[in-house]
């Protein structure tokens, strides 16, 4: 069994919290665009991670999983919506579908942005030098690349997981 690595916890937990925050924010944003202000009234239309953290799902289970060496899993507090408050210009089912889709689509977009950032870093530093830095685990660039890389991976995972037909 490998020893516990605090930096691995940081490299996964910070991107996970940011990714879950973006995901929940866009559920709230879409609901608001459709006329439902429930999330706004509950203080959930925000990119402040504190508003979206579920103590068990966002902190306890991921930390325990990561320290035990098992694949991490986590969740945020779901954004409250009231579909009856959606605009009358569309069917309620359509509004719920759009609100639901906003979270995973935001994760896909976030992953693409992180991939673009990784590409820019590789272009600026140079691929060979970047690989050497990663192998030697040296420099602030390594920490940045790992944070950005984990953010991309987590967002792809959230996108795929949220497309599974689980009620």
PDB file of C-alpha atoms in Angstrom:
ATOM      1  CA  UNK A   1       0.000   0.000   0.000  1.00  0.00           C
ATOM      2  CA  UNK A   2       1.341   3.406  -0.980  1.00  0.00           C
ATOM      3  CA  UNK A   3       1.751   6.088   1.692  1.00  0.00           C
ATOM      4  CA  UNK A   4      -0.863   8.832   1.892  1.00  0.00           C
ATOM      5  CA  UNK A   5      -0.052  11.785  -0.376  1.00  0.00           C
ATOM      6  CA  UNK A   6      -1.561  15.085   0.794  1.00  0.00           C
ATOM      7  CA  UNK A   7      -0.836  16.703  -2.582  1.00  0.00           C
ATOM      8  CA  UNK A   8      -2.915  14.069  -4.370  1.00  0.00           C
ATOM      9  CA  UNK A   9      -5.792  15.028  -2.078  1.00  0.00           C
ATOM     10  CA  UNK A  10      -5.300  18.699  -2.994  1.00  0.00           C
ATOM     11  CA  UNK A  11      -4.998  17.930  -6.727  1.00  0.00           C
ATOM     12  CA  UNK A  12      -8.325  16.071  -6.677  1.00  0.00           C
ATOM     13  CA  UNK A  13     -10.401  17.791  -3.991  1.00  0.00           C
ATOM     14  CA  UNK A  14      -9.948  21.382  -5.215  1.00  0.00           C
ATOM     15  CA  UNK A  15     -10.885  20.595  -8.844  1.00  0.00           C
ATOM     16  CA  UNK A  16     -13.777  18.426  -7.651  1.00  0.00           C
ATOM     17  CA  UNK A  17     -15.213  21.236  -5.522  1.00  0.00           C
ATOM     18  CA  UNK A  18     -14.790  23.733  -8.372  1.00  0.00           C
ATOM     19  CA  UNK A  19     -16.361  21.339 -10.878  1.00  0.00           C
ATOM     20  CA  UNK A  20     -19.349  20.566  -8.669  1.00  0.00           C
ATOM     21  CA  UNK A  21     -19.801  24.279  -8.024  1.00  0.00           C
ATOM     22  CA  UNK A  22     -19.865  25.095 -11.745  1.00  0.00           C
ATOM     23  CA  UNK A  23     -22.253  22.194 -12.361  1.00  0.00           C
ATOM     24  CA  UNK A  24     -24.747  23.320  -9.701  1.00  0.00           C
ATOM     25  CA  UNK A  25     -24.390  26.987 -10.643  1.00  0.00           C
ATOM     26  CA  UNK A  26     -25.471  26.272 -14.208  1.00  0.00           C
ATOM     27  CA  UNK A  27     -28.493  24.272 -13.067  1.00  0.00           C
ATOM     28  CA  UNK A  28     -29.496  27.371 -11.061  1.00  0.00           C
ATOM     29  CA  UNK A  29     -28.605  29.735 -13.920  1.00  0.00           C
ATOM     30  CA  UNK A  30     -30.758  27.864 -16.421  1.00  0.00           C
ATOM     31  CA  UNK A  31     -33.704  27.655 -14.020  1.00  0.00           C
ATOM     32  CA  UNK A  32     -33.432  31.430 -13.499  1.00  0.00           C
ATOM     33  CA  UNK A  33     -33.297  32.040 -17.254  1.00  0.00           C
ATOM     34  CA  UNK A  34     -36.513  30.026 -17.537  1.00  0.00           C
ATOM     35  CA  UNK A  35     -38.237  32.130 -14.881  1.00  0.00           C
ATOM     36  CA  UNK A  36     -37.719  30.078 -11.701  1.00  0.00           C
ATOM     37  CA  UNK A  37     -36.054  32.127  -8.958  1.00  0.00           C
ATOM     38  CA  UNK A  38     -36.077  29.341  -6.332  1.00  0.00           C
ATOM     39  CA  UNK A  39     -32.299  28.853  -6.477  1.00  0.00           C
ATOM     40  CA  UNK A  40     -31.753  32.613  -6.258  1.00  0.00           C
ATOM     41  CA  UNK A  41     -33.954  32.848  -3.155  1.00  0.00           C
ATOM     42  CA  UNK A  42     -31.966  29.995  -1.582  1.00  0.00           C
ATOM     43  CA  UNK A  43     -28.632  31.690  -2.344  1.00  0.00           C
ATOM     44  CA  UNK A  44     -27.606  29.016  -4.816  1.00  0.00           C
ATOM     45  CA  UNK A  45     -27.114  31.110  -7.971  1.00  0.00           C
ATOM     46  CA  UNK A  46     -23.496  31.671  -7.035  1.00  0.00           C
ATOM     47  CA  UNK A  47     -20.035  30.408  -7.903  1.00  0.00           C
ATOM     48  CA  UNK A  48     -19.144  30.465  -4.197  1.00  0.00           C
ATOM     49  CA  UNK A  49     -18.340  26.796  -3.437  1.00  0.00           C
ATOM     50  CA  UNK A  50     -19.533  27.144   0.163  1.00  0.00           C
ATOM     51  CA  UNK A  51     -23.144  27.426  -1.038  1.00  0.00           C
ATOM     52  CA  UNK A  52     -22.915  24.091  -2.854  1.00  0.00           C
ATOM     53  CA  UNK A  53     -20.825  21.958  -0.478  1.00  0.00           C
ATOM     54  CA  UNK A  54     -22.522  18.951   1.046  1.00  0.00           C
ATOM     55  CA  UNK A  55     -20.410  18.073   4.117  1.00  0.00           C
ATOM     56  CA  UNK A  56     -20.720  14.334   3.525  1.00  0.00           C
ATOM     57  CA  UNK A  57     -20.780  14.158  -0.271  1.00  0.00           C
ATOM     58  CA  UNK A  58     -18.324  16.918  -1.092  1.00  0.00           C
ATOM     59  CA  UNK A  59     -15.863  16.512   1.759  1.00  0.00           C
ATOM     60  CA  UNK A  60     -16.112  13.407   3.933  1.00  0.00           C
ATOM     61  CA  UNK A  61     -16.634  10.638   1.368  1.00  0.00           C
ATOM     62  CA  UNK A  62     -14.088  11.969  -1.173  1.00  0.00           C
ATOM     63  CA  UNK A  63     -11.433  12.527   1.515  1.00  0.00           C
ATOM     64  CA  UNK A  64     -11.985   9.090   3.054  1.00  0.00           C
ATOM     65  CA  UNK A  65     -11.958   7.491  -0.397  1.00  0.00           C
ATOM     66  CA  UNK A  66      -8.789   9.254  -1.479  1.00  0.00           C
ATOM     67  CA  UNK A  67      -6.946   8.513   1.771  1.00  0.00           C
ATOM     68  CA  UNK A  68      -8.001   4.846   1.541  1.00  0.00           C
ATOM     69  CA  UNK A  69      -6.731   4.653  -2.024  1.00  0.00           C
ATOM     70  CA  UNK A  70     -10.091   3.915  -3.638  1.00  0.00           C
ATOM     71  CA  UNK A  71     -11.566   5.852  -6.560  1.00  0.00           C
ATOM     72  CA  UNK A  72     -13.171   9.014  -5.287  1.00  0.00           C
ATOM     73  CA  UNK A  73     -16.841   9.751  -5.535  1.00  0.00           C
ATOM     74  CA  UNK A  74     -18.734  12.809  -4.413  1.00  0.00           C
ATOM     75  CA  UNK A  75     -21.643  15.138  -4.885  1.00  0.00           C
ATOM     76  CA  UNK A  76     -22.834  18.639  -4.057  1.00  0.00           C
ATOM     77  CA  UNK A  77     -26.110  19.884  -2.617  1.00  0.00           C
ATOM     78  CA  UNK A  78     -28.697  19.742  -5.399  1.00  0.00           C
ATOM     79  CA  UNK A  79     -30.031  23.073  -6.597  1.00  0.00           C
ATOM     80  CA  UNK A  80     -33.703  23.504  -5.694  1.00  0.00           C
ATOM     81  CA  UNK A  81     -36.048  24.262  -8.576  1.00  0.00           C
ATOM     82  CA  UNK A  82     -39.785  24.810  -8.807  1.00  0.00           C
ATOM     83  CA  UNK A  83     -40.791  23.870 -12.377  1.00  0.00           C
ATOM     84  CA  UNK A  84     -44.221  25.435 -12.015  1.00  0.00           C
ATOM     85  CA  UNK A  85     -42.429  28.808 -11.908  1.00  0.00           C
ATOM     86  CA  UNK A  86     -40.914  28.296 -15.384  1.00  0.00           C
ATOM     87  CA  UNK A  87     -42.060  30.584 -18.159  1.00  0.00           C
ATOM     88  CA  UNK A  88     -45.344  29.648 -19.780  1.00  0.00           C
ATOM     89  CA  UNK A  89     -43.689  29.936 -23.207  1.00  0.00           C
ATOM     90  CA  UNK A  90     -42.582  26.291 -23.015  1.00  0.00           C
ATOM     91  CA  UNK A  91     -43.743  23.014 -21.592  1.00  0.00           C
ATOM     92  CA  UNK A  92     -42.718  22.290 -18.013  1.00  0.00           C
ATOM     93  CA  UNK A  93     -41.034  19.044 -19.161  1.00  0.00           C
ATOM     94  CA  UNK A  94     -38.867  21.030 -21.568  1.00  0.00           C
ATOM     95  CA  UNK A  95     -37.860  23.441 -18.798  1.00  0.00           C
ATOM     96  CA  UNK A  96     -36.887  20.574 -16.489  1.00  0.00           C
ATOM     97  CA  UNK A  97     -34.903  18.963 -19.324  1.00  0.00           C
ATOM     98  CA  UNK A  98     -33.032  22.202 -20.075  1.00  0.00           C
ATOM     99  CA  UNK A  99     -32.317  22.805 -16.389  1.00  0.00           C
ATOM    100  CA  UNK A 100     -31.081  19.241 -15.973  1.00  0.00           C
ATOM    101  CA  UNK A 101     -28.906  19.408 -19.076  1.00  0.00           C
ATOM    102  CA  UNK A 102     -27.238  22.677 -18.043  1.00  0.00           C
ATOM    103  CA  UNK A 103     -25.104  20.972 -15.361  1.00  0.00           C
ATOM    104  CA  UNK A 104     -23.499  18.249 -17.497  1.00  0.00           C
ATOM    105  CA  UNK A 105     -23.085  20.612 -20.454  1.00  0.00           C
ATOM    106  CA  UNK A 106     -21.249  23.060 -18.198  1.00  0.00           C
ATOM    107  CA  UNK A 107     -18.921  20.220 -17.187  1.00  0.00           C
ATOM    108  CA  UNK A 108     -18.236  19.366 -20.826  1.00  0.00           C
ATOM    109  CA  UNK A 109     -17.487  23.027 -21.579  1.00  0.00           C
ATOM    110  CA  UNK A 110     -15.283  23.335 -18.460  1.00  0.00           C
ATOM    111  CA  UNK A 111     -13.339  20.201 -19.521  1.00  0.00           C
ATOM    112  CA  UNK A 112     -12.788  21.650 -22.992  1.00  0.00           C
ATOM    113  CA  UNK A 113     -11.529  24.932 -21.506  1.00  0.00           C
ATOM    114  CA  UNK A 114      -9.119  23.003 -19.249  1.00  0.00           C
ATOM    115  CA  UNK A 115      -7.873  20.995 -22.252  1.00  0.00           C
ATOM    116  CA  UNK A 116      -7.252  24.284 -24.058  1.00  0.00           C
ATOM    117  CA  UNK A 117      -5.337  25.607 -21.017  1.00  0.00           C
ATOM    118  CA  UNK A 118      -3.211  22.427 -20.962  1.00  0.00           C
ATOM    119  CA  UNK A 119      -2.525  22.869 -24.666  1.00  0.00           C
ATOM    120  CA  UNK A 120      -1.419  26.471 -24.143  1.00  0.00           C
ATOM    121  CA  UNK A 121       0.855  25.462 -21.237  1.00  0.00           C
ATOM    122  CA  UNK A 122       2.417  22.689 -23.347  1.00  0.00           C
ATOM    123  CA  UNK A 123       2.924  25.130 -26.221  1.00  0.00           C
ATOM    124  CA  UNK A 124       4.517  27.813 -24.012  1.00  0.00           C
ATOM    125  CA  UNK A 125       6.743  25.482 -21.976  1.00  0.00           C
ATOM    126  CA  UNK A 126       7.410  23.010 -24.750  1.00  0.00           C
ATOM    127  CA  UNK A 127       6.194  19.414 -24.708  1.00  0.00           C
ATOM    128  CA  UNK A 128       9.586  17.808 -24.015  1.00  0.00           C
ATOM    129  CA  UNK A 129      10.417  20.207 -21.192  1.00  0.00           C
ATOM    130  CA  UNK A 130       6.925  19.807 -19.705  1.00  0.00           C
ATOM    131  CA  UNK A 131       7.256  16.010 -19.688  1.00  0.00           C
ATOM    132  CA  UNK A 132      10.665  16.321 -18.031  1.00  0.00           C
ATOM    133  CA  UNK A 133       9.240  18.687 -15.389  1.00  0.00           C
ATOM    134  CA  UNK A 134       6.352  16.295 -14.695  1.00  0.00           C
ATOM    135  CA  UNK A 135       8.716  13.317 -14.398  1.00  0.00           C
ATOM    136  CA  UNK A 136      10.939  15.224 -11.973  1.00  0.00           C
ATOM    137  CA  UNK A 137       7.923  16.704 -10.163  1.00  0.00           C
ATOM    138  CA  UNK A 138       9.464  20.148 -10.167  1.00  0.00           C
ATOM    139  CA  UNK A 139       8.124  23.670 -10.399  1.00  0.00           C
ATOM    140  CA  UNK A 140       4.909  25.590 -10.058  1.00  0.00           C
ATOM    141  CA  UNK A 141       4.060  24.613 -13.625  1.00  0.00           C
ATOM    142  CA  UNK A 142       3.742  20.981 -12.482  1.00  0.00           C
ATOM    143  CA  UNK A 143       1.227  21.926  -9.797  1.00  0.00           C
ATOM    144  CA  UNK A 144      -0.738  24.011 -12.306  1.00  0.00           C
ATOM    145  CA  UNK A 145      -0.714  21.228 -14.912  1.00  0.00           C
ATOM    146  CA  UNK A 146      -1.911  18.687 -12.346  1.00  0.00           C
ATOM    147  CA  UNK A 147      -4.707  20.940 -11.094  1.00  0.00           C
ATOM    148  CA  UNK A 148      -5.832  21.761 -14.621  1.00  0.00           C
ATOM    149  CA  UNK A 149      -5.495  18.127 -15.714  1.00  0.00           C
ATOM    150  CA  UNK A 150      -7.519  16.806 -12.779  1.00  0.00           C
ATOM    151  CA  UNK A 151     -10.125  19.500 -13.403  1.00  0.00           C
ATOM    152  CA  UNK A 152     -10.478  18.317 -17.007  1.00  0.00           C
ATOM    153  CA  UNK A 153     -10.684  14.639 -15.990  1.00  0.00           C
ATOM    154  CA  UNK A 154     -13.228  15.278 -13.235  1.00  0.00           C
ATOM    155  CA  UNK A 155     -15.414  17.348 -15.550  1.00  0.00           C
ATOM    156  CA  UNK A 156     -15.402  14.661 -18.233  1.00  0.00           C
ATOM    157  CA  UNK A 157     -16.334  12.147 -15.515  1.00  0.00           C
ATOM    158  CA  UNK A 158     -19.170  14.352 -14.261  1.00  0.00           C
ATOM    159  CA  UNK A 159     -20.423  14.869 -17.803  1.00  0.00           C
ATOM    160  CA  UNK A 160     -20.507  11.132 -18.531  1.00  0.00           C
ATOM    161  CA  UNK A 161     -21.901  10.154 -15.120  1.00  0.00           C
ATOM    162  CA  UNK A 162     -24.714  12.703 -15.385  1.00  0.00           C
ATOM    163  CA  UNK A 163     -25.772  11.268 -18.751  1.00  0.00           C
ATOM    164  CA  UNK A 164     -26.439   7.865 -17.191  1.00  0.00           C
ATOM    165  CA  UNK A 165     -30.177   7.257 -16.870  1.00  0.00           C
ATOM    166  CA  UNK A 166     -30.202   6.991 -13.075  1.00  0.00           C
ATOM    167  CA  UNK A 167     -33.321   8.471 -11.458  1.00  0.00           C
TER     168      UNK A 167
END
